[in-house]
Each structure stands twice: as C-alpha cells, then as structure tokens.
XYZ file of C-alpha atoms in Angstrom:
675
model
C -4.595 37.211 -5.566
C -7.795 35.259 -5.464
C -7.559 31.504 -4.857
C -7.859 29.368 -8.115
C -10.311 26.462 -8.722
C -8.498 24.203 -6.340
C -9.579 26.057 -3.060
C -12.665 23.922 -2.586
C -11.205 20.560 -3.622
C -11.189 17.739 -0.930
C -7.436 16.919 -1.813
C -4.987 18.703 0.622
C -2.512 18.422 -2.152
C -4.710 20.210 -4.652
C -5.424 22.858 -2.058
C -1.744 23.323 -1.465
C -1.855 24.987 -4.985
C -5.006 27.082 -4.540
C -3.012 30.308 -4.110
C -0.666 29.661 -7.104
C -0.623 32.338 -9.683
C -1.205 29.251 -12.125
C -4.805 29.138 -13.110
C -5.209 25.558 -12.207
C -8.191 23.271 -12.894
C -9.031 19.951 -11.199
C -9.431 17.014 -13.332
C -12.867 17.469 -14.830
C -14.892 17.617 -18.073
C -14.841 21.481 -17.689
C -11.053 21.565 -18.027
C -11.157 19.514 -21.201
C -13.882 21.697 -22.473
C -11.895 24.830 -21.701
C -8.888 23.461 -23.631
C -11.057 22.756 -26.668
C -12.715 26.136 -26.561
C -9.295 28.090 -26.263
C -7.698 25.670 -28.756
C -4.723 25.049 -26.486
C -2.867 21.958 -25.164
C -3.309 20.614 -21.628
C -0.558 20.764 -18.895
C -1.184 17.890 -16.549
C 0.798 17.893 -13.355
C 0.401 14.783 -11.082
C 1.834 14.556 -7.616
C 0.834 14.034 -3.896
C 1.061 16.024 -0.732
C 4.143 14.143 0.893
C 6.176 14.298 -2.365
C 9.381 16.287 -1.646
C 10.191 17.022 -5.352
C 6.527 17.957 -5.861
C 7.100 20.734 -3.353
C 10.398 21.755 -5.006
C 8.708 22.129 -8.367
C 5.894 23.933 -6.915
C 8.233 26.512 -5.221
C 10.344 26.932 -8.264
C 7.661 26.965 -10.993
C 4.199 27.048 -9.939
C 4.535 29.806 -7.426
C 6.641 31.891 -9.949
C 4.774 34.697 -11.846
C 6.928 34.355 -14.960
C 6.114 30.581 -15.311
C 2.429 31.242 -14.562
C 2.142 33.909 -17.229
C 3.452 31.584 -20.067
C 1.473 28.530 -18.579
C -1.745 30.415 -18.366
C -1.511 32.072 -21.746
C -0.783 28.893 -23.701
C -2.265 25.880 -21.742
C -5.187 24.740 -19.648
C -3.348 23.589 -16.470
C -4.783 20.577 -14.619
C -3.516 19.397 -11.176
C -4.026 15.836 -10.261
C -3.546 14.084 -6.825
C -2.311 10.678 -7.724
C -3.589 9.210 -4.519
C -7.122 10.375 -5.296
C -7.001 9.397 -8.941
C -4.870 6.146 -9.370
C -6.665 5.548 -12.814
C -5.463 8.879 -14.209
C -2.024 8.394 -12.743
C -1.773 4.884 -14.229
C -2.557 5.938 -17.685
C 0.050 8.894 -17.814
C 2.706 6.943 -15.911
C 2.454 4.231 -18.510
C 2.938 7.098 -21.154
C 5.943 8.410 -19.138
C 7.601 5.091 -19.133
C 6.897 4.333 -22.701
C 8.477 7.603 -23.681
C 11.607 6.549 -21.704
C 11.459 9.174 -19.078
C 11.693 6.700 -16.231
C 8.914 7.445 -13.762
C 8.060 9.206 -10.555
C 6.528 12.351 -9.269
C 5.882 15.000 -9.846
C 4.718 13.797 -13.242
C 4.619 16.417 -16.038
C 2.542 15.597 -19.098
C 1.445 17.779 -22.102
C -1.511 16.549 -23.906
C -4.141 17.328 -26.659
C -7.471 18.644 -25.507
C -8.782 15.081 -25.637
C -6.213 13.788 -23.145
C -3.782 12.065 -25.482
C -0.210 12.947 -24.404
C 2.491 14.006 -26.704
C 5.244 15.000 -24.130
C 5.838 13.407 -20.867
C 8.387 13.790 -17.923
C 8.818 14.144 -14.343
C 10.398 17.032 -12.291
C 11.872 19.947 -14.276
C 13.702 22.849 -12.857
C 12.232 26.251 -13.658
C 14.571 27.029 -16.578
C 13.835 23.793 -18.359
C 10.157 23.962 -17.600
C 9.950 27.386 -19.000
C 11.877 26.389 -22.047
C 9.606 23.438 -22.669
C 6.403 25.527 -22.332
C 7.743 28.085 -24.911
C 8.927 25.412 -27.298
C 5.521 23.586 -27.205
C 3.810 26.911 -27.773
C 5.900 27.458 -30.818
C 5.331 23.889 -32.162
C 1.528 24.147 -31.433
C 1.410 26.989 -33.961
C 3.928 25.679 -36.565
C 3.831 21.830 -36.307
C 0.611 20.895 -34.720
C 0.031 17.932 -37.001
C 3.386 16.406 -35.857
C 2.227 16.839 -32.296
C -1.123 15.204 -32.950
C 0.572 12.308 -34.662
C 2.944 11.797 -31.723
C -0.059 11.883 -29.467
C -1.800 9.317 -31.490
C 1.167 6.903 -31.452
C 1.732 7.378 -27.753
C -1.936 6.820 -26.841
C -1.988 3.672 -29.019
C 1.020 2.373 -27.209
C -0.539 3.052 -23.789
C -3.649 1.147 -24.824
C -1.481 -1.710 -26.001
C 0.501 -1.670 -22.805
C -2.574 -2.079 -20.817
C -3.311 -5.457 -22.510
C -1.377 -8.349 -21.180
C -1.417 -11.482 -23.472
C -2.912 -14.129 -21.161
C -3.427 -17.819 -20.938
C -6.768 -19.249 -19.917
C -7.560 -22.801 -18.745
C -8.329 -24.884 -15.842
C -4.673 -25.582 -14.912
C -1.940 -23.184 -14.050
C 0.989 -24.145 -16.386
C 4.263 -24.914 -14.892
C 3.147 -24.316 -11.396
C 3.266 -28.087 -10.211
C 5.986 -29.253 -7.856
C 6.905 -32.723 -7.085
C 5.636 -34.941 -4.246
C 4.893 -33.200 -0.990
C 7.020 -33.524 2.009
C 5.086 -34.047 5.197
C 6.249 -31.673 7.903
C 7.724 -28.962 5.614
C 4.281 -27.842 4.090
C 5.781 -28.361 0.663
C 2.843 -28.814 -1.648
C 1.896 -28.899 -5.420
C 1.540 -25.331 -6.634
C 4.244 -23.918 -4.452
C 6.436 -23.224 -7.442
C 5.187 -19.767 -8.026
C 6.386 -18.526 -4.669
C 9.639 -20.573 -4.971
C 10.495 -19.046 -8.320
C 9.669 -15.419 -7.121
C 11.782 -15.983 -4.053
C 14.723 -17.402 -6.131
C 14.580 -14.240 -8.297
C 14.509 -11.995 -5.156
C 17.461 -13.862 -3.484
C 19.476 -13.391 -6.644
C 19.279 -9.539 -6.000
C 19.487 -9.805 -2.163
C 22.001 -7.563 -0.311
C 23.410 -9.856 2.360
C 25.067 -7.027 4.376
C 22.230 -4.558 4.703
C 19.176 -6.570 3.593
C 16.819 -5.472 0.926
C 17.291 -5.989 -2.803
C 19.621 -4.254 -5.129
C 21.536 -1.073 -4.305
C 20.208 2.489 -3.438
C 17.537 3.651 -3.272
C 15.832 0.975 -1.276
C 12.177 0.528 -0.691
C 10.644 -1.666 1.910
C 8.562 -3.636 -0.582
C 6.344 -5.449 1.831
C 4.953 -7.785 -0.819
C 8.369 -9.086 -1.635
C 9.187 -9.727 1.988
C 5.884 -11.687 2.336
C 7.145 -13.902 -0.513
C 10.301 -14.736 1.605
C 8.080 -15.454 4.622
C 5.786 -17.662 2.746
C 8.652 -19.641 0.826
C 10.299 -20.240 4.190
C 7.073 -21.595 5.762
C 6.092 -23.598 2.597
C 9.442 -25.201 1.908
C 11.622 -24.697 5.043
C 14.054 -22.653 2.935
C 16.701 -21.270 5.224
C 17.894 -18.680 2.834
C 14.448 -17.071 2.499
C 14.132 -16.835 6.225
C 17.687 -15.344 6.695
C 17.009 -12.766 4.054
C 13.694 -11.859 5.542
C 15.113 -11.431 9.077
C 18.176 -9.521 7.889
C 16.064 -7.086 5.863
C 13.453 -6.535 8.768
C 16.229 -6.176 11.308
C 18.191 -3.628 8.969
C 15.142 -1.586 8.202
C 13.980 -1.392 11.846
C 17.572 -0.411 12.925
C 17.996 2.214 10.133
C 16.910 5.767 9.929
C 13.958 4.858 7.819
C 12.368 3.734 11.099
C 11.371 6.439 13.541
C 13.116 5.285 16.721
C 11.365 7.898 18.906
C 7.638 7.378 17.913
C 7.373 4.303 15.478
C 6.633 4.178 11.849
C 8.642 3.848 8.647
C 9.465 6.451 6.012
C 8.719 5.666 2.456
C 12.213 4.679 1.313
C 15.985 4.973 1.903
C 18.092 6.984 -0.332
C 21.174 4.830 0.588
C 21.950 1.023 0.809
C 22.073 1.113 4.669
C 18.503 2.212 5.337
C 20.131 5.189 7.084
C 18.850 8.357 5.115
C 15.165 8.315 4.147
C 13.066 10.687 2.260
C 11.220 11.507 5.331
C 7.605 11.203 4.205
C 5.525 8.495 6.133
C 2.709 6.769 4.107
C -0.252 5.027 5.677
C 0.106 2.132 3.189
C 3.753 1.292 4.057
C 3.147 1.156 7.705
C -0.034 -0.861 7.393
C 1.645 -3.479 5.169
C 4.844 -3.530 7.316
C 2.744 -4.322 10.509
C 1.522 -7.306 8.598
C 5.019 -8.429 7.498
C 6.566 -7.897 11.076
C 3.707 -9.803 12.656
C 4.308 -12.794 10.275
C 7.947 -12.674 11.134
C 7.120 -12.677 14.727
C 4.833 -15.702 14.185
C 7.675 -17.539 12.393
C 10.455 -16.700 14.810
C 8.918 -15.323 18.039
C 11.574 -12.556 18.026
C 10.615 -9.838 20.535
C 12.129 -7.098 18.350
C 9.472 -7.849 15.748
C 6.761 -7.443 18.304
C 8.439 -4.133 19.373
C 8.270 -2.833 15.891
C 4.519 -3.750 15.460
C 3.655 -2.237 18.802
C 5.498 1.124 17.952
C 4.333 1.273 14.526
C 0.596 0.708 15.498
C 1.126 3.322 18.143
C 2.211 5.833 15.557
C -0.743 4.955 13.283
C -3.302 5.268 16.069
C -1.927 8.519 17.511
C -4.101 11.605 16.855
C -4.334 13.442 14.586
C -2.737 10.704 12.318
C -5.584 8.133 12.495
C -6.994 7.627 8.971
C -4.730 10.176 7.474
C -3.051 9.194 4.195
C 0.447 10.642 4.742
C 2.843 12.861 6.700
C 5.132 15.209 4.702
C 8.840 15.013 4.383
C 9.302 18.685 5.030
C 8.732 21.069 7.967
C 9.754 24.669 8.312
C 10.652 24.646 4.520
C 13.345 22.026 5.228
C 13.323 18.210 4.367
C 13.776 16.137 7.423
C 13.945 19.081 9.792
C 11.495 17.473 12.332
C 13.393 14.241 12.592
C 17.183 15.294 12.560
C 19.372 16.463 15.394
C 22.466 18.505 16.257
C 24.907 16.543 18.533
C 24.711 19.448 21.054
C 20.904 19.168 21.306
C 21.020 15.434 21.647
C 23.669 15.694 24.454
C 21.622 18.460 26.172
C 18.407 16.467 26.066
C 19.473 12.880 26.364
C 23.231 12.823 27.188
C 26.140 11.656 25.296
C 25.853 7.892 25.783
C 22.230 7.922 24.487
C 23.386 10.170 21.484
C 26.115 7.754 20.576
C 23.771 4.815 21.150
C 21.682 6.281 18.284
C 24.659 6.661 16.099
C 25.166 10.394 16.395
C 28.380 12.370 15.997
C 29.734 15.892 15.951
C 29.890 15.931 12.146
C 26.654 14.221 11.755
C 25.577 11.479 9.418
C 23.371 13.372 7.088
C 23.981 16.794 5.686
C 25.826 17.775 8.945
C 22.850 16.662 11.037
C 22.043 13.336 12.652
C 19.462 10.921 11.761
C 18.812 8.520 14.696
C 19.632 4.992 13.836
C 21.322 1.740 15.222
C 24.425 0.529 13.221
C 24.135 -2.658 15.436
C 21.553 -4.381 13.059
C 18.743 -5.899 15.083
C 19.923 -4.175 18.384
C 16.746 -2.098 18.869
C 15.742 -3.333 22.415
C 16.360 -0.265 24.609
C 17.980 -0.568 28.055
C 16.226 1.494 30.781
C 18.469 4.444 30.483
C 18.076 4.535 26.614
C 14.317 4.308 27.180
C 14.363 7.345 29.437
C 16.483 9.101 26.859
C 13.951 8.256 24.144
C 11.143 9.733 26.105
C 13.035 13.000 26.706
C 13.933 13.267 22.986
C 10.373 12.548 21.954
C 9.208 15.349 24.384
C 11.644 17.711 22.887
C 10.740 16.837 19.288
C 6.990 17.284 19.999
C 7.665 21.025 20.511
C 8.953 21.308 16.944
C 6.457 22.222 14.073
C 5.225 18.906 12.640
C 5.497 18.110 9.025
C 2.377 18.754 6.948
C -0.317 16.090 7.201
C -2.414 14.826 4.382
C -5.704 14.286 6.160
C -7.647 12.758 3.404
C -9.069 9.358 4.048
C -8.385 6.894 1.277
C -10.611 3.770 1.181
C -7.898 1.449 -0.040
C -5.090 2.523 2.431
C -7.449 2.494 5.390
C -8.714 -1.019 4.341
C -5.105 -1.996 4.520
C -4.884 -0.568 8.011
C -7.984 -2.360 8.986
C -6.549 -5.791 7.804
C -3.351 -4.927 9.649
C -4.925 -3.972 12.763
C -7.271 -6.908 12.976
C -4.574 -9.505 12.145
C -1.883 -8.044 14.499
C -4.457 -7.545 17.287
C -5.512 -11.197 17.036
C -1.929 -12.435 16.884
C -0.731 -10.349 19.820
C -3.839 -10.517 21.823
C -4.458 -6.744 21.683
C -8.179 -6.240 21.658
C -7.718 -2.445 21.373
C -6.222 -2.933 17.918
C -9.070 -5.037 16.811
C -11.487 -2.400 18.111
C -9.533 0.300 16.137
C -10.022 -1.718 13.103
C -13.752 -1.968 13.746
C -13.968 1.625 14.339
C -12.145 2.397 11.111
C -14.348 0.033 9.049
C -17.423 1.817 10.506
C -16.061 5.228 9.572
C -15.472 3.922 6.023
C -19.058 2.556 5.820
C -20.559 5.885 7.064
C -18.464 8.205 4.996
C -17.220 6.432 1.820
C -20.106 4.296 0.726
C -23.025 5.973 -1.092
C -26.616 5.197 -0.346
C -26.756 3.005 -3.372
C -23.859 0.822 -2.197
C -21.237 2.422 -4.588
C -17.859 3.065 -2.828
C -15.900 6.153 -3.070
C -12.169 6.651 -3.259
C -11.539 9.486 -0.732
C -13.038 11.771 1.870
C -11.871 14.611 3.776
C -13.090 14.723 7.397
C -15.542 17.690 7.871
C -16.778 17.640 4.222
C -20.245 16.672 3.034
C -21.378 13.040 3.408
C -20.910 10.432 0.687
C -24.112 11.280 -1.238
C -23.229 14.834 -1.877
C -20.985 16.777 -4.125
C -18.322 15.739 -6.570
C -16.504 12.706 -5.194
C -14.059 10.381 -6.866
C -15.298 6.735 -7.436
C -13.412 3.996 -5.813
C -11.166 1.941 -8.022
C -10.427 -1.816 -8.194
C -7.705 -1.548 -5.443
C -10.208 0.000 -3.084
C -12.731 -2.884 -3.521
C -10.059 -5.482 -3.344
C -8.700 -4.212 -0.111
C -12.318 -3.844 1.280
C -12.842 -7.551 0.561
C -9.623 -8.360 2.305
C -10.218 -5.994 5.280
C -13.764 -7.204 5.989
C -12.669 -10.808 5.710
C -9.923 -10.246 8.182
C -12.325 -8.402 10.457
C -14.717 -11.457 10.310
C -11.820 -13.623 11.437
C -10.671 -11.355 14.185
C -14.140 -10.496 15.705
C -16.234 -13.680 14.914
C -18.944 -11.289 13.698
C -21.003 -12.467 10.770
C -21.698 -9.054 9.501
C -18.101 -8.607 8.364
C -18.189 -11.653 6.193
C -21.528 -10.437 4.746
C -19.808 -7.056 4.012
C -16.868 -8.825 2.403
C -19.281 -10.721 0.033
C -21.141 -7.550 -0.755
C -17.852 -5.716 -1.635
C -16.757 -8.748 -3.678
C -19.950 -8.904 -5.830
C -19.755 -5.075 -6.552
C -16.124 -5.547 -7.529
C -17.005 -8.237 -9.995
C -19.994 -6.175 -11.411
C -17.885 -3.045 -11.943
C -14.278 -4.067 -12.720
C -14.286 -7.598 -14.060
C -13.021 -7.960 -17.721
C -15.410 -10.456 -19.270
C -13.140 -10.797 -22.444
C -9.586 -10.952 -21.169
C -10.011 -11.814 -17.357
C -8.709 -9.781 -14.605
C -9.904 -6.543 -13.137
C -9.737 -3.093 -14.769
C -8.568 -0.153 -12.538
C -11.469 2.003 -13.088
C -15.102 0.966 -12.958
C -17.564 0.433 -15.770
C -19.437 3.468 -14.497
C -16.384 5.816 -14.468
C -15.815 8.460 -17.024
C -13.447 6.975 -19.798
C -9.885 7.853 -20.037
C -7.665 7.306 -23.177
C -7.088 3.655 -21.966
C -8.703 1.462 -19.311
C -5.850 0.098 -17.595
C -5.290 -2.968 -15.335
C -3.044 -2.794 -12.162
C -1.092 -5.948 -12.354
C 2.541 -5.169 -11.509
C 3.476 -4.935 -7.840
C 5.210 -1.885 -6.511
C 5.164 -0.239 -3.189
C 1.785 -2.096 -2.580
C 0.541 -5.297 -4.218
C -1.312 -4.788 -7.446
C -5.120 -4.443 -7.285
C -5.332 -7.781 -9.299
C -3.079 -9.691 -6.957
C -5.044 -8.398 -3.916
C -8.352 -9.285 -5.513
C -7.254 -12.798 -6.347
C -6.099 -13.627 -2.832
C -9.044 -11.867 -1.142
C -11.573 -13.676 -3.358
C -9.913 -16.858 -2.812
C -9.917 -16.651 0.885
C -13.496 -15.350 0.959
C -14.545 -18.159 -1.332
C -13.127 -20.689 1.256
C -15.032 -19.057 4.196
C -18.315 -18.754 2.346
C -18.159 -21.728 0.014
C -18.944 -19.505 -2.870
C -17.122 -21.294 -5.830
C -17.578 -18.323 -8.147
C -14.992 -16.234 -6.093
C -12.396 -18.916 -6.409
C -13.123 -19.430 -10.190
C -12.713 -15.575 -10.864
C -9.542 -15.729 -8.958
C -8.159 -18.543 -11.136
C -9.189 -16.772 -14.292
C -7.368 -13.646 -13.194
C -4.105 -15.437 -12.640
C -4.598 -17.275 -15.991
C -4.861 -13.820 -17.607
C -1.362 -12.925 -16.668
C 0.374 -16.319 -16.375
C 2.567 -15.837 -19.334
C 3.837 -12.482 -18.020
C 4.403 -14.038 -14.694
C 6.486 -16.902 -16.039
C 8.645 -14.371 -18.034
C 9.184 -12.078 -14.959
C 8.410 -13.585 -11.604
C 10.068 -10.862 -9.723
C 7.385 -8.297 -11.048
C 4.598 -10.318 -9.603
C 5.270 -11.318 -5.920
C 1.694 -10.752 -4.829
C 0.244 -12.857 -7.560
C 2.831 -15.575 -6.796
C 1.469 -15.692 -3.155
C -2.060 -15.713 -4.523
C -1.245 -18.543 -7.044
C 0.467 -20.461 -4.204
C -2.764 -20.221 -2.157
C -5.021 -21.178 -5.015
C -3.087 -24.208 -6.179
C -2.206 -25.685 -2.772
C -4.157 -27.545 -0.142
C -6.228 -25.171 1.941
C -7.476 -25.486 5.512
C -10.638 -24.181 7.282
C -10.939 -23.864 10.970
C -14.315 -23.634 12.539
C -14.603 -22.723 16.259
C -18.025 -22.710 17.783
C -17.107 -20.630 20.848
C -15.913 -17.209 21.794
C -13.325 -18.581 24.236
C -9.990 -16.970 23.432
C -8.196 -20.032 24.730
C -9.219 -22.069 21.814
C -8.669 -19.225 19.342
C -5.078 -18.485 20.487
C -3.508 -21.608 18.658
C -4.711 -20.212 15.359
C -3.940 -16.655 15.858
C -0.475 -17.105 17.237
C 0.673 -19.197 14.152
C 1.598 -18.223 10.727
C -1.007 -20.123 8.783
C -1.189 -18.648 5.205
C -3.246 -21.635 4.089
C -5.948 -21.313 6.653
C -9.161 -19.364 7.065
C -10.959 -19.016 10.379
C -14.660 -18.956 11.176
C -15.877 -18.613 14.830
C -18.539 -17.396 17.122
C -21.366 -16.164 14.880
C -22.610 -18.479 12.065
C -23.216 -17.195 8.502
C -24.124 -18.649 5.176
C -21.403 -21.054 4.604
C -20.957 -24.948 4.443
C -18.526 -24.360 7.370
C -21.462 -23.779 9.618
C -23.708 -26.655 8.389
C -24.693 -28.703 11.406
C -22.319 -26.722 13.700
C -24.438 -23.895 14.910
C -26.519 -25.537 17.622
C -25.925 -25.987 21.351
C -24.665 -29.622 20.859
C -21.769 -28.486 19.065
C -20.783 -25.584 21.263
C -17.116 -25.204 22.337
C -15.657 -27.273 19.638
C -12.858 -26.615 17.087
C -12.868 -28.293 13.694
C -9.879 -28.376 11.247
C -11.038 -29.111 7.749
C -9.586 -29.518 4.286
C -11.899 -28.967 1.320
C -14.738 -28.929 3.897
C -13.960 -32.326 5.098
C -13.150 -32.129 8.705
C -11.272 -34.030 11.237
C -12.836 -35.081 14.554
C -13.538 -31.962 16.689
C -11.343 -30.899 19.531
C -12.059 -28.942 22.678
C -8.538 -28.226 24.029
C -6.131 -25.644 22.796
C -3.209 -28.178 22.913
C -5.231 -30.570 20.718
C -6.044 -27.820 18.199
C -2.275 -26.733 18.145
C -1.238 -30.303 17.388
C -3.604 -30.576 14.322
C -2.432 -27.157 13.060
C 1.116 -28.043 13.456
C 0.632 -31.260 11.619
C -0.234 -29.484 8.425
C -2.491 -30.530 5.539
C -2.595 -34.205 4.687
C-alpha cells in the first residue's frame, strides 16, 4: 500500500502514521476543502510520538483495515501532532473538557467541515471507535441539523472559555503584605506566592512528596513556588515540601538511575512506576528546580541530579530532540525494566537489592530500578561500578523511539536551564551547549524576515522553504527568557539584544490590545474556531506566565518600561481568576511576586569569574545580572570605561550602592537583601 499524505511531514508522529490504511491528511486548508467537497465530517486525531495510548489506538484502530474502510468512506481524517500545533490542540482540548470527557491524548474529535466540533473524546478501543464512526455516519444522514446545532453551541462555549474576565489598573488587588522583615526577604507583593504555596501545601503528600494521589506529575512550576516562598518568607513547611518532593522523585523509578533524566509522570503515589516517555520540557525545567534547590540547601544530591540529567540531555542523539518514547520492541518500559536474574548476572545481588529489585519484581513481574530510601541516591564505589555495568548492558537493547523534531519552545527551555545551571555550578561546557543550541535555533527556526517557526526536523529544508508551522506565544516567551539568561551567563550583549528583538515581535504578533495578555496564535496565523490564550499552568508554565516574568526581567536589564508595563497588564487581565484559584496559576504567582516586590540589578564591569561567583551561586529570584559587554541600558551608563573596570554594583531601581571589588564584599551586599 502506498504511503498516505503524512509521509513527507516534518513531524515524526505524523510520519508514524504514513503507512496506515487510513487516508490521513495533515492539518491544512486542503483537508477542510476536501471535507466540504465530499460533504462529510472531519475526524481530527491529536497525539504525539511519545504517547503510549496514542500507539495503542494506532495499533488497534488506525492500522486496522475494517476501521480504515469506515473512516475513509465517511470522513476526512486529519492527524495532528499536538507538540507542533499547540494552538490547534488548545482549541479542541477546551472542547473535550467542556463536553465532560476529561482530557488527555490521543484526543479524538469529530467536527463539521469548518472545524466546529460536535463530538469529543480521548482514547477509544476499536469496538467503541467503530461504533462511534457508524453512528455518526447515520446521524449525518438523518439528523444533521442537530449535529450542526451541537457544533454551534460547543464552538460558542470554546470561544467564551477562551475569554477570562479580567481586572485592569495600576495596582494588583489583594497582593499587598504587611511591613517587610529585614533578613527574611519578606516584601510587599509576596502574597501571590504565599497564597499559591498555601494552596499547594494543603494537597501535599508528606510521605512521598508531590501533591494529591496517583498519578503524580513533577509539575516544576509548583515546586518553584515552594522554593520562592521559602526564600521570600523563610517558610519552613515550603522548604520541607520542596526537599521531600525532589528527594522522592529522584529516588523513584520516574528517575533513570543509570543514565539520568526523568520520565513524564508516575502512575503511582510513590514515584515508582512511570509511563516511561522522557520529554525535553520536563527535564529542562527540572534542571532549573534542582539547581535552585542546590542554591538554597547546598545538598550534593541535587547537584548529582542536575549533572546526570544534563548528561542525559546532551548525549547524542538526544540533543535538541523533543522526546523519547515509552515503548521499545512493542512493549512499554521494555528498555528500562529488568529481570532479577539479569540484574544479578550483570551487577550482583547486592546491587540489585540496592536498587529495590526482587524475584517477584515491583512492576508487572519486572523490576524498575529505584531507591526506597528516599534521598539515598549517592552511590558507594561498588554500586557505581554496578551502575556502569548495567548501563553497558542496557545500551545493547533496542532504544525507544526518538522524536527528533526540534521545538523552539522546548529548546529555549533547555537553553535557559543549561545557561543557569552552567553558571551556578561553574560548568562552562553547559553554557557553551546553551550557546550552541541558541545558534542552531537562530539558523534553522528563524525566517529571513525575523518570524520564528515552531518546529524543525534536522536534515529538512532551511527555515525559509516549504510549509512550516509558525511559532506560538510560548515559543516567543521562552526565547525571551532563554536569550536573557544567556546574556546573564555569557556577558555577551548580543543575547540581550536578541531577547529584546524577540520580545518586540511577541508584542506585535500576540498581544491582545482589548483584553490584555497574549493569544496563543499570532495575528498572522490562519484563524481557528477560537483564538485561545494559554493562561493555566500544567506540565509547563503557561505562555502568559512565562511572558510576564521574561518581559519583567528583560525590562529590568534594559530599562525598557514598556516591557514591565505589558507584564503588569497581563497579570491584571487574569487577576480575578487568580484570586479564585491560586493553585491554577503558580507561574503567574511567581511573576506577580517579581513585579510587585523590590528588585535588584547587579552590574559587574569585568569578566573575572571570582566576582561573578557570589551572584551565580546564590538563589536570587529578585536579581538580574549585567556584566562584561555593555549594551543599551541605564545599568551601563557611566560604567563602560576603563575607570570603572573591575567593579561590582548592586542597585535597586537603578540606584546603586557604592561599588565593590572583592567577592566577599559583593556576597555581603547580596546576603543583606533589598533595603
């Protein structure tokens, strides 16, 4: 059978379906035109390459001739990679949730030829899927008016759901605290983080860490709230919850004890049994969280996790890739699990038991390596030798499938993480890797006219050629953050300038002049049934939360007031929703805390790493850093000549204390905190 239309698509997920008997179309105007011409509904299937249940539905239904016959006869079938098209995914996930079908992937939607959905769901086994297709075919002939009416109501609900009733003004209501306490960093405006932390702690699992029961997701943004609340107010409960959660995750089977890196989530409360896919975004954001935890506690186990996770991310061929699959050899977790006999053969009984293995196994008769001793991940010499032996044996197994596409947003997260962790741990090779990644993005994912694109597959045509997906608000927000972090890590002015350019494009393409905040899709994108805004945090912080904090920090570095004003307006646009449900907006709470609290700027007029170490080693979420190369900013006024070389300035609202020249003097100023 000849491949269908997906064979030449850049998405590995779409190309996985190129040999299906289903006559798939990619998301395109041509697909909608075909549905209108044939007078049939659309079947829209949304998933991603590392999704276990997407593979299950593919094997059961999309590779099945009987299903394909019914589907091809009565529908135009569209396959969507949610990672390539977060704008499309957001619209239909809203519809799924409004219809009471929960959420998740694979997402299954049946819609009119104009894209308005009238049935939504997720995974369906073959029998139910076939029954649904046949029933819709009958209703299309006999009760189409009812289906069209349902589609109209659901599309209206999606559009209404995309609109948050906001509050606008110059102050942020209810976000003012009492008098500050010198030494604890408590400040006015810290209430947003404090309330989010309080809501999280109410759901905290004190035995195994994390929040709620199974399944458990790492949720790096919620952990950042705990870190910030601990630093800001000295809250012991927040720090304890942060440490317990990080320790339990890195001890559990969700962490790869042989090669580093985290799986996407745990199916159980103990972090033992993951769905085994590894996502770039989880690992990038967790590198940041564990680095912050090390800065707060100096615990060597957090450094170990960062070093091993970055080692995983930078190992070929994983660098820049979006995800690794859960399945290999047709079996979920096959690559990562062990029989006790093989463990004993390769590593010995003592090592097998150290990793929690047993004859009966701890997962479907097999063993997932983990540490029941929470936090006990430091390996004695004999265990380290055993680890290397197990890693060598595992390397001979067929690896899970690799989604090689390069996503702008996720790689920008990796740039930010590598730049920050490389600075904190004095690892210049990590910073160099961040620079290399940024240069790859600039070369391959930015069009000649400056417009950024969402995804690229290594080996395909350059950014100016072919049908490519436009970058969304999350891509731009993370580019601003990544380039700003690179400027702080390298001292190179070009990265601050690149951040400013990305920020201006983001404002031009995504800003909502009427309601405030940023739309997911750009003003130059093909319209969908609704223009959504990404405001709720999930596995990653929302595009709007990322944009607010990135713009606010860039505004501090460059002295550009418009960036900070836009950030304030964005928070104002969702302030009422935040007050009702602080737990849904941890990223925005962090951004609000930054905006409404005193901020510090550090200028260092040298490349001497000794003077930079006091800044990089500390957890300083209130501080931005400019050093080495001057650029357009009030921070550099009068400080770019030889007479000021070798000095460090600590400033608040661009009013600076007397400069210092010794690391100990700078450390004392930073530890004192804002006045």
